[in-house]
Coordinates of C-alpha atoms in Angstrom, one line a residue:
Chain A
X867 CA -7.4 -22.8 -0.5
X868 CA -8.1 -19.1 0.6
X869 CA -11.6 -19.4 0.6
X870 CA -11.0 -22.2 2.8
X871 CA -8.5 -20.4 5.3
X872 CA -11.4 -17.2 5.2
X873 CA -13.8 -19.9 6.7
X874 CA -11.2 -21.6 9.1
X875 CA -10.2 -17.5 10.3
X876 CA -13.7 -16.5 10.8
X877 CA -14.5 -19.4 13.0
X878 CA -11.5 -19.0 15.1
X879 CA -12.2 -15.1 15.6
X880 CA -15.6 -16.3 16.8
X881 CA -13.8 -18.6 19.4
X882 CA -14.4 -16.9 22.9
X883 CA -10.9 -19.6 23.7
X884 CA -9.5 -17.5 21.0
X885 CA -10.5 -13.8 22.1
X886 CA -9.6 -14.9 25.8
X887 CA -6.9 -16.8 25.7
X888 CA -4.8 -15.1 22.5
X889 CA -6.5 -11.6 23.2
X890 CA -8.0 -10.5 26.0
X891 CA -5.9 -12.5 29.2
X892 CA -2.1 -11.4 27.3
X893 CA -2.8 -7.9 27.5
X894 CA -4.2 -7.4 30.4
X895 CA -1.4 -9.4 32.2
X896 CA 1.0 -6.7 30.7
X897 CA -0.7 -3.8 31.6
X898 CA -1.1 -5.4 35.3
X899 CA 2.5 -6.3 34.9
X900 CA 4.0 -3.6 33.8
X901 CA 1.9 -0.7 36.2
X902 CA 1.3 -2.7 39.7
X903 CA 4.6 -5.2 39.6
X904 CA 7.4 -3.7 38.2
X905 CA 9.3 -0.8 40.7
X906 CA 9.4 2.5 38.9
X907 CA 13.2 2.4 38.4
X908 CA 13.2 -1.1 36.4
X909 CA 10.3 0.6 34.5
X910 CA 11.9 1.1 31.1
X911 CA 13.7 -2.6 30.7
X912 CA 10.9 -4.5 32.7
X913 CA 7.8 -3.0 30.3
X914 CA 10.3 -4.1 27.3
X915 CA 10.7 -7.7 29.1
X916 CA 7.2 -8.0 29.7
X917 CA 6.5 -7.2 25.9
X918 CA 8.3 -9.4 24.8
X919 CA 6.8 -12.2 27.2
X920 CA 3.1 -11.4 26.7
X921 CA 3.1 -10.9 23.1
X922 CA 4.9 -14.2 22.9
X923 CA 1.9 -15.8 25.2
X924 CA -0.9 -14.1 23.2
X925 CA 0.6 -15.7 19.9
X926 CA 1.1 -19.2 21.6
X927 CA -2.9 -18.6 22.9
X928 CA -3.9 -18.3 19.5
X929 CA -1.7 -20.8 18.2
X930 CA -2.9 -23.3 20.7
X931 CA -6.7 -22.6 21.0
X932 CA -6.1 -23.3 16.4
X933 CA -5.2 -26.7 17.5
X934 CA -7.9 -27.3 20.3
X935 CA -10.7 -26.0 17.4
X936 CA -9.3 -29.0 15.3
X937 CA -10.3 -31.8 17.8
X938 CA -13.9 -30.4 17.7
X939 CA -13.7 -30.0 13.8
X940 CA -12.9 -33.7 13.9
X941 CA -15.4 -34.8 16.9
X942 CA -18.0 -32.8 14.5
X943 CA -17.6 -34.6 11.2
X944 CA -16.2 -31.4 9.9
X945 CA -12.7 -33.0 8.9
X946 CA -14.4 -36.4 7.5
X947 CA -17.0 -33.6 5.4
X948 CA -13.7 -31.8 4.1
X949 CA -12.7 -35.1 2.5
X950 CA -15.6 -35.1 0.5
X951 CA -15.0 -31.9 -1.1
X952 CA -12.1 -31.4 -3.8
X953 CA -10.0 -29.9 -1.2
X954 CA -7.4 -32.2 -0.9
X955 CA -6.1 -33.5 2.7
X956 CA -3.0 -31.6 2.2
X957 CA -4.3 -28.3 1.5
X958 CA -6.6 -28.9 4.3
X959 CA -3.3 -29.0 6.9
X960 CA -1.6 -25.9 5.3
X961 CA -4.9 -24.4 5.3
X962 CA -5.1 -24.8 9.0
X963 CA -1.6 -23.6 10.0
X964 CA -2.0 -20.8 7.7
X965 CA -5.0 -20.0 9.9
X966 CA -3.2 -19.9 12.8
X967 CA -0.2 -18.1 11.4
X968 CA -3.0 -15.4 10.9
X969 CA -4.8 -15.7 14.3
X970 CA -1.3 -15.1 15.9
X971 CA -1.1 -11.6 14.3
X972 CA -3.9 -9.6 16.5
X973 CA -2.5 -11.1 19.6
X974 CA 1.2 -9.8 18.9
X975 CA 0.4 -6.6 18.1
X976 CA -2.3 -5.4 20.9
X977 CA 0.7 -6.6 22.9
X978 CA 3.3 -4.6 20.9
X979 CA 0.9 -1.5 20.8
X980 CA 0.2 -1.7 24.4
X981 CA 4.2 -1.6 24.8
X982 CA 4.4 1.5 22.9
X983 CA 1.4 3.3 23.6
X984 CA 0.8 2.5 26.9
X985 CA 4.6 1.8 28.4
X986 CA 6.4 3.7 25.8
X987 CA 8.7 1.2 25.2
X988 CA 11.2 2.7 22.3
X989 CA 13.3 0.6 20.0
X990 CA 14.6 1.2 16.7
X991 CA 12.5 0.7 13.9
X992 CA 15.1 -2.4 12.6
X993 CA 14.1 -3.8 15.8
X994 CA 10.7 -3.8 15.9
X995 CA 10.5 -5.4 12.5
X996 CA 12.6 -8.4 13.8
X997 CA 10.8 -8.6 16.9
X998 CA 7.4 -8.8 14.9
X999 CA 8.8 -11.5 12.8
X1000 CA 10.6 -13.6 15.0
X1001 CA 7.4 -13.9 17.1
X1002 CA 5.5 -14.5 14.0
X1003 CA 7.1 -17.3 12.2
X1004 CA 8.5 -19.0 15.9
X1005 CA 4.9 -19.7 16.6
X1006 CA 4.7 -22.1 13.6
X1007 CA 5.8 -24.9 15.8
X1008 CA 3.8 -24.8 18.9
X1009 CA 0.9 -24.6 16.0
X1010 CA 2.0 -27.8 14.7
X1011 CA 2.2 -29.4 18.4
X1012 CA -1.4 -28.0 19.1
X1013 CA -2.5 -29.5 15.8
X1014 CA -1.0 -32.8 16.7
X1015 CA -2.9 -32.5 19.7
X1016 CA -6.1 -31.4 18.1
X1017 CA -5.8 -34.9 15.1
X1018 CA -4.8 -37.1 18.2
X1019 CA -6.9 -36.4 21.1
X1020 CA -10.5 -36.1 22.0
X1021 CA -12.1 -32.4 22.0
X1022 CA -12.0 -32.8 25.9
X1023 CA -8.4 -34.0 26.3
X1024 CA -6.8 -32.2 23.1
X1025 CA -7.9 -28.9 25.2
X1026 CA -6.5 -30.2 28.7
X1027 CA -3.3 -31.0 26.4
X1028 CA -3.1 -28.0 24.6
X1029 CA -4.1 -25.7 27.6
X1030 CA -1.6 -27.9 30.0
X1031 CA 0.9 -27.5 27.3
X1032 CA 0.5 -23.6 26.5
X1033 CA 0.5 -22.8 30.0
X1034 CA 3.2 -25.2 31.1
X1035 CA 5.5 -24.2 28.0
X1036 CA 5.0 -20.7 28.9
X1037 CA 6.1 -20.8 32.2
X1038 CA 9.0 -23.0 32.2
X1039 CA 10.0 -21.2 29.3
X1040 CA 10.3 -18.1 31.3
X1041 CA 7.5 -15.6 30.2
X1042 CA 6.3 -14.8 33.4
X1043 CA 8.9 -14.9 35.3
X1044 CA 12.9 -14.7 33.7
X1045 CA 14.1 -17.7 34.2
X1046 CA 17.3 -16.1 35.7
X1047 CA 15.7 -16.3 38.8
X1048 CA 15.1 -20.4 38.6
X1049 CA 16.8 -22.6 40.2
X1050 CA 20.1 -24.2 38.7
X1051 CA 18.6 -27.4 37.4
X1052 CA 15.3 -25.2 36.1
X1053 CA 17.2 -23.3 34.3
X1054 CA 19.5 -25.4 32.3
X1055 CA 15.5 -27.2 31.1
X1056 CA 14.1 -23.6 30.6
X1057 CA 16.9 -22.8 28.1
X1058 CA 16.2 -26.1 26.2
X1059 CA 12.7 -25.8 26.4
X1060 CA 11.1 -24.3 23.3
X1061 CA 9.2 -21.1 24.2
X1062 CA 12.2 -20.0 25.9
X1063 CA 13.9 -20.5 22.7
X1064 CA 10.7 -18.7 20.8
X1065 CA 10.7 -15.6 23.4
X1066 CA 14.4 -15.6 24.0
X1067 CA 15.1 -14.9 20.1
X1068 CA 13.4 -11.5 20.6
X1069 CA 14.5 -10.5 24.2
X1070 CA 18.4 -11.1 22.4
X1071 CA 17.1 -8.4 19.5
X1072 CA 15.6 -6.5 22.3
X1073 CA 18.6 -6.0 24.4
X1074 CA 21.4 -7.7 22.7
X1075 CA 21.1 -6.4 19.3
X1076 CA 21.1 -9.8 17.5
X1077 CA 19.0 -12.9 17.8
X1078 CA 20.6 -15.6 19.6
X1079 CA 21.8 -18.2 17.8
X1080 CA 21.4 -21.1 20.7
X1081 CA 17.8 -20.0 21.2
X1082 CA 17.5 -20.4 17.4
X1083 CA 18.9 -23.4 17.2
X1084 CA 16.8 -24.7 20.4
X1085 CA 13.7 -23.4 18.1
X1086 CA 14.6 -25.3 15.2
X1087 CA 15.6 -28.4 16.9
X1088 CA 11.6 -28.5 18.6
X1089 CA 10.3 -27.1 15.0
X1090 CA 11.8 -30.6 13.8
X1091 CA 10.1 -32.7 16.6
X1092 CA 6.4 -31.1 16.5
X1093 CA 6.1 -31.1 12.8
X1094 CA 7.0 -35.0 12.8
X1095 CA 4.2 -35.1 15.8
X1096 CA 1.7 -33.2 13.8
X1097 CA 2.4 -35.3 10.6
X1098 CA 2.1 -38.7 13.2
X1099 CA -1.4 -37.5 14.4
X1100 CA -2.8 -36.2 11.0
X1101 CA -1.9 -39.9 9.7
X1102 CA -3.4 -41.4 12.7
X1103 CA -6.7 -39.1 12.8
X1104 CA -7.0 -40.1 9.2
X1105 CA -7.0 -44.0 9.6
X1106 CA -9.6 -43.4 12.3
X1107 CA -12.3 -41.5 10.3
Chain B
X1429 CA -22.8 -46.0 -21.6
X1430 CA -20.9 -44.4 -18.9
X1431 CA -20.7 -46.3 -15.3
X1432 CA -20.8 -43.6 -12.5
X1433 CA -20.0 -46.2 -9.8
X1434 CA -18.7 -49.4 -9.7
X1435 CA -17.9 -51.3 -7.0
X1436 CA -15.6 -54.7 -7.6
X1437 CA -15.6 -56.9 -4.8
X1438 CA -15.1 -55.0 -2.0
X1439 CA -14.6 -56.2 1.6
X1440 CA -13.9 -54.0 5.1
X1441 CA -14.1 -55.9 8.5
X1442 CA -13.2 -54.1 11.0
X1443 CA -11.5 -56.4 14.7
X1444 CA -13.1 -59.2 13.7
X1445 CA -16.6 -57.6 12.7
X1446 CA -17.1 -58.2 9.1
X1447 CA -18.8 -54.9 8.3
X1448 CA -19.2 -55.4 4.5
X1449 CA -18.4 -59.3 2.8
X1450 CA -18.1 -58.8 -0.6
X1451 CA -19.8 -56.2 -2.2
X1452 CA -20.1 -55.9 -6.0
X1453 CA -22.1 -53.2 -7.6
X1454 CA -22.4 -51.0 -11.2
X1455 CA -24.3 -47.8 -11.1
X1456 CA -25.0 -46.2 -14.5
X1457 CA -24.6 -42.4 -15.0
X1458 CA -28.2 -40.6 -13.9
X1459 CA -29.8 -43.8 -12.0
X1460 CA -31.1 -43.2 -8.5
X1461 CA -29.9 -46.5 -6.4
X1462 CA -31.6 -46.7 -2.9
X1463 CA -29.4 -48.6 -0.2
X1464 CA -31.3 -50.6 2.3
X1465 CA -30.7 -52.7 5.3
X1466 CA -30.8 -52.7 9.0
X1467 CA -28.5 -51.0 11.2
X1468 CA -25.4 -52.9 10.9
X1469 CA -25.9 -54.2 7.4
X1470 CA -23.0 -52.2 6.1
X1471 CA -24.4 -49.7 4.2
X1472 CA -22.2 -46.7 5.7
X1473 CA -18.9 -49.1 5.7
X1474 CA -20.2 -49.6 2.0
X1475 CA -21.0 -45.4 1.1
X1476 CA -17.4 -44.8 2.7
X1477 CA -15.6 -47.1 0.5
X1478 CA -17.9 -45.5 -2.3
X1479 CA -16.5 -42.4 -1.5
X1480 CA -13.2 -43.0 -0.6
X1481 CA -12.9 -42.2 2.4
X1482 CA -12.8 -46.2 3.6
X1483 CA -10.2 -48.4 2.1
X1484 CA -10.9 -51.5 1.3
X1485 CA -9.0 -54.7 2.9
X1486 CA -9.9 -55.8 -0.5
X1487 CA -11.5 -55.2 -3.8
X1488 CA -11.6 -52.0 -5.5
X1489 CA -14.3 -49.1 -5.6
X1490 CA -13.9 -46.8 -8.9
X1491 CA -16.1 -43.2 -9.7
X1492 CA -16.0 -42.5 -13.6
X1493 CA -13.4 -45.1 -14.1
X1494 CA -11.6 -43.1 -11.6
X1495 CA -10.1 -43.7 -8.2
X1496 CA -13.0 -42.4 -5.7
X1497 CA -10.8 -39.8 -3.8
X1498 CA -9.3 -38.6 -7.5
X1499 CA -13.2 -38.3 -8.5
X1500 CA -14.1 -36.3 -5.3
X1501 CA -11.2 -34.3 -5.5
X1502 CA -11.8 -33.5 -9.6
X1503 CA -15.1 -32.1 -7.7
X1504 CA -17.3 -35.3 -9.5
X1505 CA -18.9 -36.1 -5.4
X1506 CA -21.0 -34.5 -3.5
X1507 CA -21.9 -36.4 -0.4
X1508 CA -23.8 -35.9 2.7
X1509 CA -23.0 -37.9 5.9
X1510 CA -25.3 -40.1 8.3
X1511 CA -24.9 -37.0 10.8
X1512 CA -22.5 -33.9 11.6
X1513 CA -20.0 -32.4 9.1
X1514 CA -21.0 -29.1 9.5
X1515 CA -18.0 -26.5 11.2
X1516 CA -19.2 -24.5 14.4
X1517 CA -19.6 -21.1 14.0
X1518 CA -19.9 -20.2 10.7
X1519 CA -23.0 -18.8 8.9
X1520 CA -24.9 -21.1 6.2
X1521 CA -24.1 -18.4 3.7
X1522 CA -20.4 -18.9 4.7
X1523 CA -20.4 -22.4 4.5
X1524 CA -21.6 -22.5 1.1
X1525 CA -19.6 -19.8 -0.3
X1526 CA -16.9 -22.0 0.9
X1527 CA -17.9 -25.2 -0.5
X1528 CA -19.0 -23.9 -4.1
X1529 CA -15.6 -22.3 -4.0
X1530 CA -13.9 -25.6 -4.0
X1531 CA -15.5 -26.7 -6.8
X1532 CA -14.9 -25.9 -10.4
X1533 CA -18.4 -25.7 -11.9
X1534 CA -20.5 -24.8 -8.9
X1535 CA -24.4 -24.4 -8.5
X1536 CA -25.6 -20.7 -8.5
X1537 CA -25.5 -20.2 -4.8
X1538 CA -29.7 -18.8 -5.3
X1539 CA -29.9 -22.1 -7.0
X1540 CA -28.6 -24.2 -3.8
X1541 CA -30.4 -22.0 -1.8
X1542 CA -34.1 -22.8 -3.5
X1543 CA -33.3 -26.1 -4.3
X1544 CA -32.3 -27.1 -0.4
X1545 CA -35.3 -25.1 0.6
X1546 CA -33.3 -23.0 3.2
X1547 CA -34.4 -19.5 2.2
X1548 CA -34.1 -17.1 5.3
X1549 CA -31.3 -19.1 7.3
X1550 CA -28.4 -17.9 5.3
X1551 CA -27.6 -15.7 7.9
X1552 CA -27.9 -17.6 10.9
X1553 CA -25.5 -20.0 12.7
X1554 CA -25.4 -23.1 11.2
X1555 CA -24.6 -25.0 14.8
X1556 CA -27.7 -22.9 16.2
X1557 CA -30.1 -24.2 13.4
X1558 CA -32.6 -27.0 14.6
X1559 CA -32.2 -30.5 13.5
X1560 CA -34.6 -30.4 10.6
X1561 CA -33.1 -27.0 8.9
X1562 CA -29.1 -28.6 9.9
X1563 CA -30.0 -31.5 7.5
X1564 CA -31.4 -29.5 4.9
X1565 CA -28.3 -27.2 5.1
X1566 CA -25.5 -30.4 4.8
X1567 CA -27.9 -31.6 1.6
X1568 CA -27.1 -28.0 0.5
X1569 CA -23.8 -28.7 1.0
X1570 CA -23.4 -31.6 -1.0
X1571 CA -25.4 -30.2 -4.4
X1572 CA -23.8 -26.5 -4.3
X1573 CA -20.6 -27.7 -6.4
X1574 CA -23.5 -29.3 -9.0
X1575 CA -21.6 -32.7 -9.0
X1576 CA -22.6 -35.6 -11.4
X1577 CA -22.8 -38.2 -8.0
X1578 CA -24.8 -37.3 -5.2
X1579 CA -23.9 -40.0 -2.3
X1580 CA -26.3 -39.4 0.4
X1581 CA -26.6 -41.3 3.6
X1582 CA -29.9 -41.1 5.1
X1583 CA -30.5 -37.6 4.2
X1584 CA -34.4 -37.8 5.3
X1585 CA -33.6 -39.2 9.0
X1586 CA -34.2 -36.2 11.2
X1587 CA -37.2 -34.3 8.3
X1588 CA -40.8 -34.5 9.2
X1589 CA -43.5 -35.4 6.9
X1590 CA -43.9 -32.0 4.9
X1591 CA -39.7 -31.7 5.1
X1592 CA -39.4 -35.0 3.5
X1593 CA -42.2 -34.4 0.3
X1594 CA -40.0 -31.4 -0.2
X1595 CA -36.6 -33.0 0.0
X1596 CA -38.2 -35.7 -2.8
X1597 CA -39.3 -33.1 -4.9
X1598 CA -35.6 -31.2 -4.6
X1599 CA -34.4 -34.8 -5.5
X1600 CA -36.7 -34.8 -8.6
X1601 CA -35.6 -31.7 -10.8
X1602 CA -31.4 -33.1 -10.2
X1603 CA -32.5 -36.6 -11.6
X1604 CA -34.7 -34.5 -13.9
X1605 CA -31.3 -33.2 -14.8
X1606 CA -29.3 -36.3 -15.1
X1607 CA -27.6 -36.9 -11.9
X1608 CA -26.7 -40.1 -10.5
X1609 CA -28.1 -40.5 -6.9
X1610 CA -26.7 -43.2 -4.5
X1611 CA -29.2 -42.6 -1.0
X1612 CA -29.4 -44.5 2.0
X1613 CA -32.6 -45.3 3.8
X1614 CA -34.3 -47.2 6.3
X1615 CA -38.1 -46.5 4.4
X1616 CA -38.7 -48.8 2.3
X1617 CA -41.8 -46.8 0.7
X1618 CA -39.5 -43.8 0.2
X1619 CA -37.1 -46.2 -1.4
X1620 CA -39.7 -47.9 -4.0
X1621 CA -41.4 -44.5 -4.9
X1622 CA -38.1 -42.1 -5.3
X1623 CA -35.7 -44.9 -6.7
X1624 CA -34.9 -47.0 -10.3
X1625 CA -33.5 -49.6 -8.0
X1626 CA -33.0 -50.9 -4.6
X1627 CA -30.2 -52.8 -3.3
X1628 CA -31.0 -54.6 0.1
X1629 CA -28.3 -55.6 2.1
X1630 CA -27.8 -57.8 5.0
X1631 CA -24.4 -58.9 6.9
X1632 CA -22.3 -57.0 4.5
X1633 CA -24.0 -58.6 1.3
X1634 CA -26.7 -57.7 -1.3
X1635 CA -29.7 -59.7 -0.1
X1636 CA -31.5 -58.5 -3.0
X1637 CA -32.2 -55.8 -5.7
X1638 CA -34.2 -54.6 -8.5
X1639 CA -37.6 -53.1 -8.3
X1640 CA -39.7 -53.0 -5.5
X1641 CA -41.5 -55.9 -7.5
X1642 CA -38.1 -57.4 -8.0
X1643 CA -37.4 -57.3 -4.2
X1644 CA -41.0 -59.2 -3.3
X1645 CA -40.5 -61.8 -5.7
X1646 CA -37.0 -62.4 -4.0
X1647 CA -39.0 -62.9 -0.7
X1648 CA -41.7 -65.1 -2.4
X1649 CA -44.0 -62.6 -1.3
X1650 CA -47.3 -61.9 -3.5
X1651 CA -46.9 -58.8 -5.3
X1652 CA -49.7 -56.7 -3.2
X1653 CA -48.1 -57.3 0.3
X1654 CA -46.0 -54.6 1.7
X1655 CA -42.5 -54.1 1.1
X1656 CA -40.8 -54.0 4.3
X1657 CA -42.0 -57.8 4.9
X1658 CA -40.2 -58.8 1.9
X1659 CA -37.0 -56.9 3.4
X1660 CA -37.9 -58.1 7.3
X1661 CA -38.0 -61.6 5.2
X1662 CA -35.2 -61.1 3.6
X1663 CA -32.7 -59.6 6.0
X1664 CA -33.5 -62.7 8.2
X1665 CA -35.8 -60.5 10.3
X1666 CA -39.5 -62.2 11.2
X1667 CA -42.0 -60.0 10.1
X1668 CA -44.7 -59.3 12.8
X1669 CA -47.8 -60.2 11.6

């Protein structure tokens, strides 16, 4: 299987929806962020915020832009021409969320490097070590929602989905803007919603201390739904080929 | 006498198109089987079920007295689609170090490499090769783990005339060396000179098979006329005369 998750990385580093969307567009937004929109006084918290957020979109990017590559993997044959190699179907999915559990990595930490380099953002190092793995291992879900997307869809509609999706989920789940400042009705959804379940875990380590056990639970509870869709649309994408 | 393939009885319709109507056929270990018939005869419905990769509504296909997915999976199969199965992005050298990876015995990648004839495009792309070199690369791909099958679905569609003499001579030295070779083809003089036996088929049935000989003597044809009026005859086709 690792030769096969060397293969599946490699082609997803060579993804220009990879290097934009999980690289390039994350970090910028948090330098613009963080130097043109914050005020000078809310410096410190806001670049810490902002963190948070962006390394939480970069990860999603790369975690979503994994499960648009599947739908052209399928539309190509590739997924049919895996079949007829001993790799068996199953290693094939764990092979492909392993790849996107490594794609995820670059994005969170030019974000996180940005935020100490750049914004000197200063937490202690217990911190930083939960903050890197929370935002690591929450991305597992919204990889098994993009996949689902990817088996299901056509190329062309799997990356309206997964783009409508990444961007949608990110806003409503507050990484732009804190979701403080939505409405009342917005903001009950936001809270449910599962990025802001994802990002909230590390803004609670970030300024609370301790992850938040809602937001965890919120996580899990959407971790339980996408892995049954993913499992639906691998089934499904299988009966069609 | 080992039995590389046998199919028992197998039927796939798909709606209410019958696609193949009953299909019975034993391939011993190292015979070269040609599979012809016009588009829509069944012959892909047919190499799927081969494969595994089909299921049957009814009848059973077996590899090595094996279920087909077991065989492809013990690394028994390789196989080469009608078109595509090759990942974007990747270069043939990575490709094939993936695929020989996944196989226990593989072919010596120089090997793969001289016997596919695609010295000098290791490096390059594979989805920036040209359609001639693409095919050459996916029959790469399906002799690199050195499997006792080779399941090949009109590999010489898109190879000129100096691509094809090669391909047949490739072909040559793995019968030479005891392979069992299962091709698809729509030319019928490629089919008499590279096979031990061809199998005509026509709405999802054998129309006929043996020798080329064999095959004129089933259309009541004398022995000197051409081929492709005994299958025109016999897949209910009027030959133009």
């Amino acid at each position: 299987m690792i030769p096969y998750i060397r293969l599946e990385v490699r082609k997803m580093l060579r993804d220009t929806g990879y290097v934009t969307m999980g690289l390039a567009v994350p970090l910028i937004m948090y330098l613009l962020f963080t130097t043109l929109a914050i005020p000078a006084e809310d410096r410190p918290e806001g670049a810490l915020w902002s963190m948070i957020g962006m390394a939480a979109y970069g990860a999603l990017g790369g975690a979503f832009s994994n499960g648009t590559g599947t739908a052209e993997d399928k539309s190509l044959g590739w997924l049919r021409q895996l079949r007829l190699t001993p790799l068996t179907p199953w290693r094939v999915i764990l092979g492909k969320t392993a790849t996107a559990a490594i794609i995820v990595v670059p994005s969170i930490a030019l974000v996180l490097l940005a935020g100490a380099l750049v914004n000197h953002v200063r937490l202690n190092p217990i911190q930083w070590i939960v903050i890197i793995a929370l935002l690591w291992v929450g991305t597992i879900p919204f990889s098994l929602f993009a996949l689902g997307n990817g088996y299901l869809l056509s190329p062309q509609n799997a990356a309206a989905a997964n783009l409508a999706g990444y961007i949608g989920l990110s806003v409503v789940g507050g990484l732009w803007f804190p979701t403080a400042s939505f409405p009342g009705w917005l903001g009950t959804t936001a809270r449910l919603s599962p990025v802001n379940g994802y990002a909230n875990l590390s803004w609670s380590v970030a300024f609370d201390h301790a992850p938040n056990p809602r937001s965890a639970l919120v996580l899990l509870a959407w971790f339980a739904v996408f892995a049954a869709y993913a499992r639906y649309g691998y089934l499904r994408s299988d009966r069609m080929v | 006498m080992t039995n590389a393939v046998v199919l028992d009885d197998i039927r796939k319709s798909y709606q209410d198109v019958t696609a193949v109507a009953g299909l019975s056929l034993t391939i011993p270990e190292g015979q070269t089987l040609a599979l012809c018939g016009a588009n829509g005869a069944g012959k892909s419905t047919a190499i799927g079920m081969l494969l595994g990769v089909i299921t049957p509504d009814s009848g059973q296909a077996r590899l090595y007295d094996r279920d087909p997915a077991q065989a492809v999976q013990r690394g028994m199969v390789g196989a080469m689609q009608q078109e595509g199965g090759t990942p974007p992005r990747v270069t043939v050298k990575e490709l094939l170090t993936f695929v020989r990876a996944t196989y226990p015995n593989p072919l010596p990648m120089a090997e793969v490499v001289a016997t596919a004839q695609i010295a000098g495009l290791e490096r390059k792309r594979v989805d920036r090769l040209s359609g001639g070199q693409r095919q050459r690369v996916r029959f790469a791909m399906a002799l690199a783990g050195d499997p006792r099958l080779l399941v090949l679905d009109e590999p010489t569609a898109a190879l000129d005339v100096r691509a094809r003499r090669d391909f047949w001579a490739a072909m040559r030295r793995l019968t030479d060396r005891g392979k069992t070779i299962v091709f698809a083809t729509h030319y019928l003089e490629e089919a008499d000179r590279q096979a031990d036996r061809i199998v005509v088929m026509a709405e999802g049935r054998i129309a006929a098979q043996g020798t080329g000989a064999d095959i004129k003597a089933a259309a009541e044809l004398a022995a000197g006329s051409p081929l492709e009026d005994a299958f025109l005859t016999l897949t209910d086709q009027k030959p133009v005369p």
